[in-house]
Short mmCIF file of C-alpha atoms in Angstrom, two decimals:
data_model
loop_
_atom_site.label_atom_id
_atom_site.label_comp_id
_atom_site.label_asym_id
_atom_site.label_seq_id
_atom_site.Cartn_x
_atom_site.Cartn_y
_atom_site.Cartn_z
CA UNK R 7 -3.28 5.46 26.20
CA UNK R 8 -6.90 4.24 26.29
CA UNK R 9 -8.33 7.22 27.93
CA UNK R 10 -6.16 9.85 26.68
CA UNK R 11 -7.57 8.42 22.83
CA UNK R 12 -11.17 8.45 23.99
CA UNK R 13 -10.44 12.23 25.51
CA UNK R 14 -9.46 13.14 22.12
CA UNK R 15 -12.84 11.98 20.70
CA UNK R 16 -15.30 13.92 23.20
CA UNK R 17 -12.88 17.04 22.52
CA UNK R 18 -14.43 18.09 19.47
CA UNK R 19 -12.36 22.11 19.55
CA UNK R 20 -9.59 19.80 19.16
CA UNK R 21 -10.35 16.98 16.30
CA UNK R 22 -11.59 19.41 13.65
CA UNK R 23 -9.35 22.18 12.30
CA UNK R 24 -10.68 25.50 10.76
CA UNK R 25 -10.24 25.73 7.56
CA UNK R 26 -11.96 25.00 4.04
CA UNK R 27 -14.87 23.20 3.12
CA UNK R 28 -12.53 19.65 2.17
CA UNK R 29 -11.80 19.99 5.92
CA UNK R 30 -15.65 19.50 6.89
CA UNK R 31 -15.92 16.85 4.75
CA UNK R 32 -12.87 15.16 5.48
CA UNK R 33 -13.98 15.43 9.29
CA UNK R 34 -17.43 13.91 8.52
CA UNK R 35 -16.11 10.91 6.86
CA UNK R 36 -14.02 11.06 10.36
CA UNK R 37 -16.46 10.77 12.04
CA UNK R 38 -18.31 7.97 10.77
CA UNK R 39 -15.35 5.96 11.20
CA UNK R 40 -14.96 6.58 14.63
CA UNK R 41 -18.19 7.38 16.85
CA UNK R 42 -19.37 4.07 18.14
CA UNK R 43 -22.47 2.83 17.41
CA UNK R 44 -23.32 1.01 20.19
CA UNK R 45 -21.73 -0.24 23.66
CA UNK R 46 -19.03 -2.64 21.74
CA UNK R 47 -17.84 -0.06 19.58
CA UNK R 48 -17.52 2.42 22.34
CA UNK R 49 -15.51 -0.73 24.36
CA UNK R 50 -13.53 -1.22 21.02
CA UNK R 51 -12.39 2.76 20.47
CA UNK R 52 -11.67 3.27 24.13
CA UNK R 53 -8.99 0.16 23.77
CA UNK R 54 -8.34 0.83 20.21
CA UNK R 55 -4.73 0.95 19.52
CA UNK R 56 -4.03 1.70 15.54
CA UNK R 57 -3.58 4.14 13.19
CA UNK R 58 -5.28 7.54 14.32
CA UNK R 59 -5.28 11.02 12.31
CA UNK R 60 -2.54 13.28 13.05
CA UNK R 61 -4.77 16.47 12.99
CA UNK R 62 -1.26 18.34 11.79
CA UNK R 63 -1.70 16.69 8.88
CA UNK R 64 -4.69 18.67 7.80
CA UNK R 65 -4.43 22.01 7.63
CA UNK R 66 -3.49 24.76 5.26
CA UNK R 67 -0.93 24.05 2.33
CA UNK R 68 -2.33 20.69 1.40
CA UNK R 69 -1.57 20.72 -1.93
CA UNK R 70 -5.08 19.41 -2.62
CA UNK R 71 -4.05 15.89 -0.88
CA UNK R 72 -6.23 14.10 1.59
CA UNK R 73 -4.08 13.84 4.68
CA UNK R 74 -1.77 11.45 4.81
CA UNK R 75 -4.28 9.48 7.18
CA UNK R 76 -7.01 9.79 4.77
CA UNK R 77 -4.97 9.23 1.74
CA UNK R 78 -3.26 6.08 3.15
CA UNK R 79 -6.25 4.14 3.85
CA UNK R 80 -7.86 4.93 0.59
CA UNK R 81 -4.68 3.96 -1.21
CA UNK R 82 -4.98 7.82 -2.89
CA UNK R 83 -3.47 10.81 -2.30
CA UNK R 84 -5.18 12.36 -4.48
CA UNK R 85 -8.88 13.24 -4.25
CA UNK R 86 -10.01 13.59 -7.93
CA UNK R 87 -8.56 9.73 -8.43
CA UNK R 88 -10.25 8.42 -5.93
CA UNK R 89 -12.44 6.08 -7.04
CA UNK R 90 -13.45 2.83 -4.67
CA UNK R 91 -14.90 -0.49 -6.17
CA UNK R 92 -18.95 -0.66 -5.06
CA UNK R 93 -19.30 1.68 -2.05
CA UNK R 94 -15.98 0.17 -0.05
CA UNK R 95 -15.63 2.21 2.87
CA UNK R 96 -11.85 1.42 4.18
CA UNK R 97 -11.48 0.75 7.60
CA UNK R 98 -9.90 1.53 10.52
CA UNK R 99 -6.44 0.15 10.37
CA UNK R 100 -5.91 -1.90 13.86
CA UNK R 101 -2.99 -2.39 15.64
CA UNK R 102 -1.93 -5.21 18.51
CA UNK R 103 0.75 -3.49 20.11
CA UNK R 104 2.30 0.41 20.72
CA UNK R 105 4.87 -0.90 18.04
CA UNK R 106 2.91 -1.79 15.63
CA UNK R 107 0.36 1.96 15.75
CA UNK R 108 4.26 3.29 15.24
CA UNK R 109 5.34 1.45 12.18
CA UNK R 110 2.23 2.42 10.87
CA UNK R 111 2.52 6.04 11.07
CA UNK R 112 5.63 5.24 9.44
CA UNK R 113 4.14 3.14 6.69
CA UNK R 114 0.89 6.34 6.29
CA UNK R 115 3.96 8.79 5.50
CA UNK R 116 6.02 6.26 3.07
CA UNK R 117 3.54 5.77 1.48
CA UNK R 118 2.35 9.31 1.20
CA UNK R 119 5.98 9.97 -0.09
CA UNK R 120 5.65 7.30 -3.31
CA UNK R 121 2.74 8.80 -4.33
CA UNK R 122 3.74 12.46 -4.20
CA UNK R 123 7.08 10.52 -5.61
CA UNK R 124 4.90 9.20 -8.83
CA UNK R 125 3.16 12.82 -9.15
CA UNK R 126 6.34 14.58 -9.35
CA UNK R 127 8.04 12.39 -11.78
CA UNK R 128 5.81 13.28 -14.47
CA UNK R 129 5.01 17.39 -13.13
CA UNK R 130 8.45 18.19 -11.67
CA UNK R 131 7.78 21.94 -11.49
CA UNK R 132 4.52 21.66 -8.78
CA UNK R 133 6.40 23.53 -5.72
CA UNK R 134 3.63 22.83 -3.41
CA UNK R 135 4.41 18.76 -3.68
CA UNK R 136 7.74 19.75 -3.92
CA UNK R 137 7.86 20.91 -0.13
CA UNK R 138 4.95 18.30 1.00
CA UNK R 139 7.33 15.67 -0.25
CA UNK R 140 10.26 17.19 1.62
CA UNK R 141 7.72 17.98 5.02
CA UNK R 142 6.38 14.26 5.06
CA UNK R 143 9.99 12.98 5.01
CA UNK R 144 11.68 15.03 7.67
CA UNK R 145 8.52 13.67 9.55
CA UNK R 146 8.47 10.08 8.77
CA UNK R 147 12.80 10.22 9.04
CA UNK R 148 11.81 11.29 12.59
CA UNK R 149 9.51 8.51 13.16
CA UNK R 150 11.97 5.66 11.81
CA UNK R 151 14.24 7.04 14.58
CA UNK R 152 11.85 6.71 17.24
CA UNK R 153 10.79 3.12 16.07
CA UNK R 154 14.39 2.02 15.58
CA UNK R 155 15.41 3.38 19.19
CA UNK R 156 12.91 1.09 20.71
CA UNK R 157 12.33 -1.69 18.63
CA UNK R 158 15.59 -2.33 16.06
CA UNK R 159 16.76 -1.49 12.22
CA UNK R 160 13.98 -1.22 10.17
CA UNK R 161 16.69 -0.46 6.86
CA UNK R 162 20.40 -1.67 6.61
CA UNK R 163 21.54 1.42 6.79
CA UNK R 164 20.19 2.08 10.88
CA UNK R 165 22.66 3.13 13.69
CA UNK R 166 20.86 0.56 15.76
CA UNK R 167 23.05 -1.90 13.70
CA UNK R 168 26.08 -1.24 15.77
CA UNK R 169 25.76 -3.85 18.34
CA UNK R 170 26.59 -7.08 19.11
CA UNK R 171 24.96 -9.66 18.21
CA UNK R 172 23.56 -8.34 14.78
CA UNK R 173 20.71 -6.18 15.24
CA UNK R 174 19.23 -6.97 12.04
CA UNK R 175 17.91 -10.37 13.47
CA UNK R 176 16.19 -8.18 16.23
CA UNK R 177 12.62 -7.33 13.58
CA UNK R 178 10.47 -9.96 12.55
CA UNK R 179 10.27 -10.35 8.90
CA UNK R 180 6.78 -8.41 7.59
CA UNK R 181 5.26 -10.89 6.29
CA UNK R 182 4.91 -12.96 9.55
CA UNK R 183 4.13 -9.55 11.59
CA UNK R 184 1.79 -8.53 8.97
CA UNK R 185 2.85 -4.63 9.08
CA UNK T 21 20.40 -0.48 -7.03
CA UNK T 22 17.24 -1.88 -4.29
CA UNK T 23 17.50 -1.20 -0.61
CA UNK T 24 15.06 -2.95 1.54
CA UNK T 25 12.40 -1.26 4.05
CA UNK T 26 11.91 -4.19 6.80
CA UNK T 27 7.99 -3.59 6.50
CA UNK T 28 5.06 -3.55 4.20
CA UNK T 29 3.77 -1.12 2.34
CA UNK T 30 0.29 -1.55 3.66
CA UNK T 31 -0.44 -4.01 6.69
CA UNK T 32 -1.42 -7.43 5.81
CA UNK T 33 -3.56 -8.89 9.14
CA UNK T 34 -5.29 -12.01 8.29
CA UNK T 35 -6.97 -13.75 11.13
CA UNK T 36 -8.88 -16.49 9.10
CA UNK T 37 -7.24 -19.57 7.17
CA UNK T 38 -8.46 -19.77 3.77
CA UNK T 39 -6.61 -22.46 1.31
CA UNK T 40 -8.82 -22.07 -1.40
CA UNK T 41 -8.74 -18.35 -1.48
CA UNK T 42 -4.93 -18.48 -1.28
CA UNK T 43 -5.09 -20.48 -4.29
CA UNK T 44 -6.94 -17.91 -6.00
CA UNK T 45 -4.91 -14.82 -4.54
CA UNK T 46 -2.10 -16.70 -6.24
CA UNK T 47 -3.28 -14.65 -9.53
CA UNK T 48 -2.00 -11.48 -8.63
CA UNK T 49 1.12 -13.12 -7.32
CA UNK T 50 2.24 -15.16 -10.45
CA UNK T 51 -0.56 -14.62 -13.28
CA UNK T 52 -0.67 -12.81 -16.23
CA UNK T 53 -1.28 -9.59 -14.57
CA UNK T 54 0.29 -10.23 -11.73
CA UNK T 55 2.11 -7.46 -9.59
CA UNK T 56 5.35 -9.94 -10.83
CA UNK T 57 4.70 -8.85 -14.74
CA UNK T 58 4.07 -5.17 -13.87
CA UNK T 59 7.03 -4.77 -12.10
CA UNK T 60 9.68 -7.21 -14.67
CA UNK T 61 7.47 -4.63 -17.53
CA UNK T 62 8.48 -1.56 -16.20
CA UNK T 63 11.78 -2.78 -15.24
CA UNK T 64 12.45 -3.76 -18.88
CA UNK T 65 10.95 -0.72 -20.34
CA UNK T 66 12.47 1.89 -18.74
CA UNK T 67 15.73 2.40 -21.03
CA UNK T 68 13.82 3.56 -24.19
CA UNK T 69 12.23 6.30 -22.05
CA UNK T 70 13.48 9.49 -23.88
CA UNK T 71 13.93 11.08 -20.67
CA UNK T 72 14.70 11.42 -16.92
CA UNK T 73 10.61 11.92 -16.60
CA UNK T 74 10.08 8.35 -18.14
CA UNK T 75 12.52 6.95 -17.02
CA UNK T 76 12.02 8.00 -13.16
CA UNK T 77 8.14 7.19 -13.26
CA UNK T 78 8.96 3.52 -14.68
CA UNK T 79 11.50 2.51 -12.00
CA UNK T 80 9.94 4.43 -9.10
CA UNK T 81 6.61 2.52 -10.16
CA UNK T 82 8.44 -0.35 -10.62
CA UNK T 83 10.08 -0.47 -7.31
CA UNK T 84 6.74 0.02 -5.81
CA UNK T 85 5.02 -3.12 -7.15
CA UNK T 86 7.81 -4.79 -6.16
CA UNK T 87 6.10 -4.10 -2.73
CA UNK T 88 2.93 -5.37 -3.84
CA UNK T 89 4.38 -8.76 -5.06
CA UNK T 90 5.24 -8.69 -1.49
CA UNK T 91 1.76 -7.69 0.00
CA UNK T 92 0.50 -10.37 -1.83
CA UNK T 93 3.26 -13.04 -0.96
CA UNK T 94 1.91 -11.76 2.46
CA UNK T 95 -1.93 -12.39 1.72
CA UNK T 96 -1.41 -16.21 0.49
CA UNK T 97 1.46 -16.49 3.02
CA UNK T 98 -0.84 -15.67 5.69
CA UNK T 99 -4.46 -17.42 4.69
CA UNK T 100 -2.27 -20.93 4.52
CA UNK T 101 -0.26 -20.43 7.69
CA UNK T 102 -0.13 -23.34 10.48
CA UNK T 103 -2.68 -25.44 7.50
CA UNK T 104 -2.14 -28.95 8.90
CA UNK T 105 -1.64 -31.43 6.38
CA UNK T 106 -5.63 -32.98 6.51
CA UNK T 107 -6.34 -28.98 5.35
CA UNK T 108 -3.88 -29.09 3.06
CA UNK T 109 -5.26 -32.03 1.47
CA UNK T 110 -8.72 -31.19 1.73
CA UNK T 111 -9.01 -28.11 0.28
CA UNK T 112 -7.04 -28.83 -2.88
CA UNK T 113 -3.44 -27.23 -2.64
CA UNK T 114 -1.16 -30.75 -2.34
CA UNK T 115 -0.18 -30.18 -6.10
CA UNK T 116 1.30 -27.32 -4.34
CA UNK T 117 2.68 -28.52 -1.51
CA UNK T 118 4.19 -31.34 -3.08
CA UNK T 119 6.22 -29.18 -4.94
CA UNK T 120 6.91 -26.45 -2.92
CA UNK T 121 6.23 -27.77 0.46
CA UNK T 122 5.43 -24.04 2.36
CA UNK T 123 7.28 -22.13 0.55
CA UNK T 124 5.07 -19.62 -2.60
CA UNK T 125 5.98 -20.00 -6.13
CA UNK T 126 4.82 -17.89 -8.63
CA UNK T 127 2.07 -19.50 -10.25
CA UNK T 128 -1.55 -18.67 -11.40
CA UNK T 129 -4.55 -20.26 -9.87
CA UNK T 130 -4.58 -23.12 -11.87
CA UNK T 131 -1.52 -24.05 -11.58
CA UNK T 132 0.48 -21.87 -14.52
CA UNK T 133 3.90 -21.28 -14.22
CA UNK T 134 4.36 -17.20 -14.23
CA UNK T 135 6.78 -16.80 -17.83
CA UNK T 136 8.05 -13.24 -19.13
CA UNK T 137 5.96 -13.85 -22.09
CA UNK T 138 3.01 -11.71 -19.88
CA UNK T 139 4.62 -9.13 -20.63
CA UNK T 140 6.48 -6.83 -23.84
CA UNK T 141 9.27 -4.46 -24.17
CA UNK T 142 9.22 -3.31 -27.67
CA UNK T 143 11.59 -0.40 -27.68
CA UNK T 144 9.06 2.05 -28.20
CA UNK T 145 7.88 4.46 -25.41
CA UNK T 146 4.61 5.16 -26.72
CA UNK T 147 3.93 1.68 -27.67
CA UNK T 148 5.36 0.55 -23.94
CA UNK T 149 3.57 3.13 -22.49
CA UNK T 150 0.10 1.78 -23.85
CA UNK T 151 0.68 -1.97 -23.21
CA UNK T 152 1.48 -0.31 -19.03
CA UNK T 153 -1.83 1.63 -19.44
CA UNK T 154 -3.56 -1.36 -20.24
CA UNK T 155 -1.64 -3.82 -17.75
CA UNK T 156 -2.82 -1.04 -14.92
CA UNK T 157 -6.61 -1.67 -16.31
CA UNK T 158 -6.33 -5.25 -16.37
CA UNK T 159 -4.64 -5.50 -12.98
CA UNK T 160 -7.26 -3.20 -11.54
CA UNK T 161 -9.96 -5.48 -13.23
CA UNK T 162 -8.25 -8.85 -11.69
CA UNK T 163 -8.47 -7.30 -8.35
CA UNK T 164 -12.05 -6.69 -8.64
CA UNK T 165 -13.10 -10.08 -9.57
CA UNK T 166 -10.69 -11.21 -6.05
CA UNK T 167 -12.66 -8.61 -4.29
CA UNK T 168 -15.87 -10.58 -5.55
CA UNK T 169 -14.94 -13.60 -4.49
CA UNK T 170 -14.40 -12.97 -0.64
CA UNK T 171 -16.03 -11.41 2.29
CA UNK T 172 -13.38 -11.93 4.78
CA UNK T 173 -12.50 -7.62 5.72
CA UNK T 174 -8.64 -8.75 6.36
CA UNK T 175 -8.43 -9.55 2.97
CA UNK T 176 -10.51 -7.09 1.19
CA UNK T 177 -8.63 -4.11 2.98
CA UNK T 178 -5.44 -5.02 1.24
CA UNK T 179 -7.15 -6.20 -2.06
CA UNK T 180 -8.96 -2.75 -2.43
CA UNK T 181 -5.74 -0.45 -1.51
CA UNK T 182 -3.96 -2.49 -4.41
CA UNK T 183 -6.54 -1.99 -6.72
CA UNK T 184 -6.83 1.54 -5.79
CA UNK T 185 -2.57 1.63 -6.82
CA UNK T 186 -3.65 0.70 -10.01
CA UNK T 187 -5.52 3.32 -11.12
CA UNK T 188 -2.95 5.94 -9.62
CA UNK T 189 -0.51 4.01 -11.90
CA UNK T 190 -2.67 4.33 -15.20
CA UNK T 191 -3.33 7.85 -14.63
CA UNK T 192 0.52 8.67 -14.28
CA UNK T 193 1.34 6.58 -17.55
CA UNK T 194 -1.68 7.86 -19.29
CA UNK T 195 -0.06 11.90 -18.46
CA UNK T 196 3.15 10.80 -19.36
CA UNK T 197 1.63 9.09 -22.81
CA UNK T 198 0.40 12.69 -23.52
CA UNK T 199 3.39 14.20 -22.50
CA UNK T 200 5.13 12.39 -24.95
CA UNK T 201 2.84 12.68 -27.99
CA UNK T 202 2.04 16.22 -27.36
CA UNK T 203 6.19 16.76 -27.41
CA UNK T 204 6.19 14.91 -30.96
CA UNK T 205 7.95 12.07 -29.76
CA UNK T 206 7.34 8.61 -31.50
#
């Protein structure tokens, strides 16, 4: 895991799509958040387990959304909202475990959906968010799979819950895990 | 009807203990413009919507600040967690733990018992719909003065997603305001 993340860092062909201008800028602000600035951060990234960008996030067909990655640790989707308080720069989100980096793929797409939700809502004719909704939730339904196969029910509704003793019990409560 | 999603909507990972910052976190958990208010507000609001537009945007907001109430449960949950009872003393929460032992209660910093009466339903949706725009504003405001008050980055990355929620939410009520007027509705 460690060296296959730091791979993806020196291999620049395959970090930074081609496309449009928001992609150059997107993949500068990238890359401040990522290229270590000394020995410590170079220690940190090559054990860093977290939330990473999914580079098939960002290409064509964005609707005008950040990626989900981008959009999920502003807390905005959506680039003309964006406003942060005093030069905030979010941060890497950090994970302690492979679990955890899942769960919070699967958090970066739900919450990707309930914005694109909220959009729609008030301009239900926008076909563009119309299939990004639908894309993102194929993807993150995907995900919950994965996460449930390994870990246990993350909803009531799992197929994980068909064993005995009640699978339910098997996932900490998110407050105490903190994701 | 709710169905619960065993995780939060953004991670809460708070390394630090902090009792007097939990007490002051405590004002977007029970205060006056609270996560609590916005989401009973929206709740209460939604049936004079005068259509499936209003009336999807308040519940679906709704049901998402019912996700913050539980971020921030999470923030004071985790800035008082394994306080021993010297701490507890010492930095000023046994009011609350007398009363509430570890569990949360929604109250404001100083002590204020959250009441309904922070927020209004008055059966109009453009009236409604400017008391939300304002609520998002205040919120938004709140979070800023938290986000003053602490320079601990496990707290400030949830703090500034939240506040970043609220203006999302005030531009969506602010379009549907619009919506509404420019249709002729009153």
């Amino acid at each position: 895991m460690n060296n296959k993340y730091y791979e993806y860092l020196n291999n620049s062909s395959n970090i930074y799509p081609v496309a449009g201008e928001e992609n150059v800028i997107y993949d500068e602000y990238l890359r401040q958040q990522m290229v270590p600035n000394n020995f410590n951060d170079m220690m940190d990234i090559q054990n860093f387990i977290g939330l990473k960008p999914n580079m098939q996030n960002n290409i064509n067909n964005d609707c005008g959304l950040y990626s989900t990655y981008e959009g999920f640790l502003k807390g905005n989707m959506f680039p003309e909202l964006y406003s942060p308080y005093k030069n905030y720069k979010p941060q890497k989100i950090k994970a302690s475990s492979e679990g955890e980096a899942l769960m919070l793929q699967i958090s970066e797409l739900g919450f990707a959906l309930k914005d694109i939700d909220l959009f729609l809502d008030v301009h239900p004719d926008n076909s563009c968010m119309i299939n990004k909704y639908n894309e993102i939730l194929n993807k993150k339904n995907m995900l919950v799979n994965e996460y449930e196969k390994t870990y246990g029910p993350i909803t009531l509704k799992s197929k994980g819950l068909n064993k005995n003793p009640w699978a339910w019990n098997d996932v900490t409560a998110p407050w105490m895990r903190g994701y | 009807m709710w169905a619960y999603e065993k995780k939060l909507q953004y991670p809460v990972n708070i390394k630090n203990k902090n009792l007097k910052l939990a007490k002051l976190m405590m004002a977007q958990y029970g205060g006056g413009n609270s996560e609590l208010a916005a989401a009973l507000r929206y709740l209460n609001q939604r049936y004079t919507m005068p259509d499936e537009k209003g009336k999807n945007l308040l519940t679906d907001i709704a049901t998402e600040e019912i996700g913050h109430v539980e971020i921030m449960d999470s923030i004071i949950y985790q800035l008082m967690e394994g306080a021993s009872i010297e701490e507890i003393k010492k930095e000023g929460m046994a009011d609350f733990y007398a009363e509430h032992g570890n569990d949360l209660y929604p109250v404001n910093p100083s002590g204020v018992p959250f009441t309904v009466t922070y927020f209004s339903s008055v059966g109009d949706p453009l009236a409604n719909l400017s008391e939300d725009m304002a609520a998002e504003e205040k919120a938004r405001a709140v979070y800023e003065n938290l986000i003053d008050l602490t320079d601990d980055p496990d707290v400030l990355a949830p703090l500034n997603f939240l506040r970043q929620r609220e203006i999302v939410h005030f531009t969506r009520f602010k379009e549907l305001y619009d919506y509404y007027k420019n249709k002729g509705i009153k």
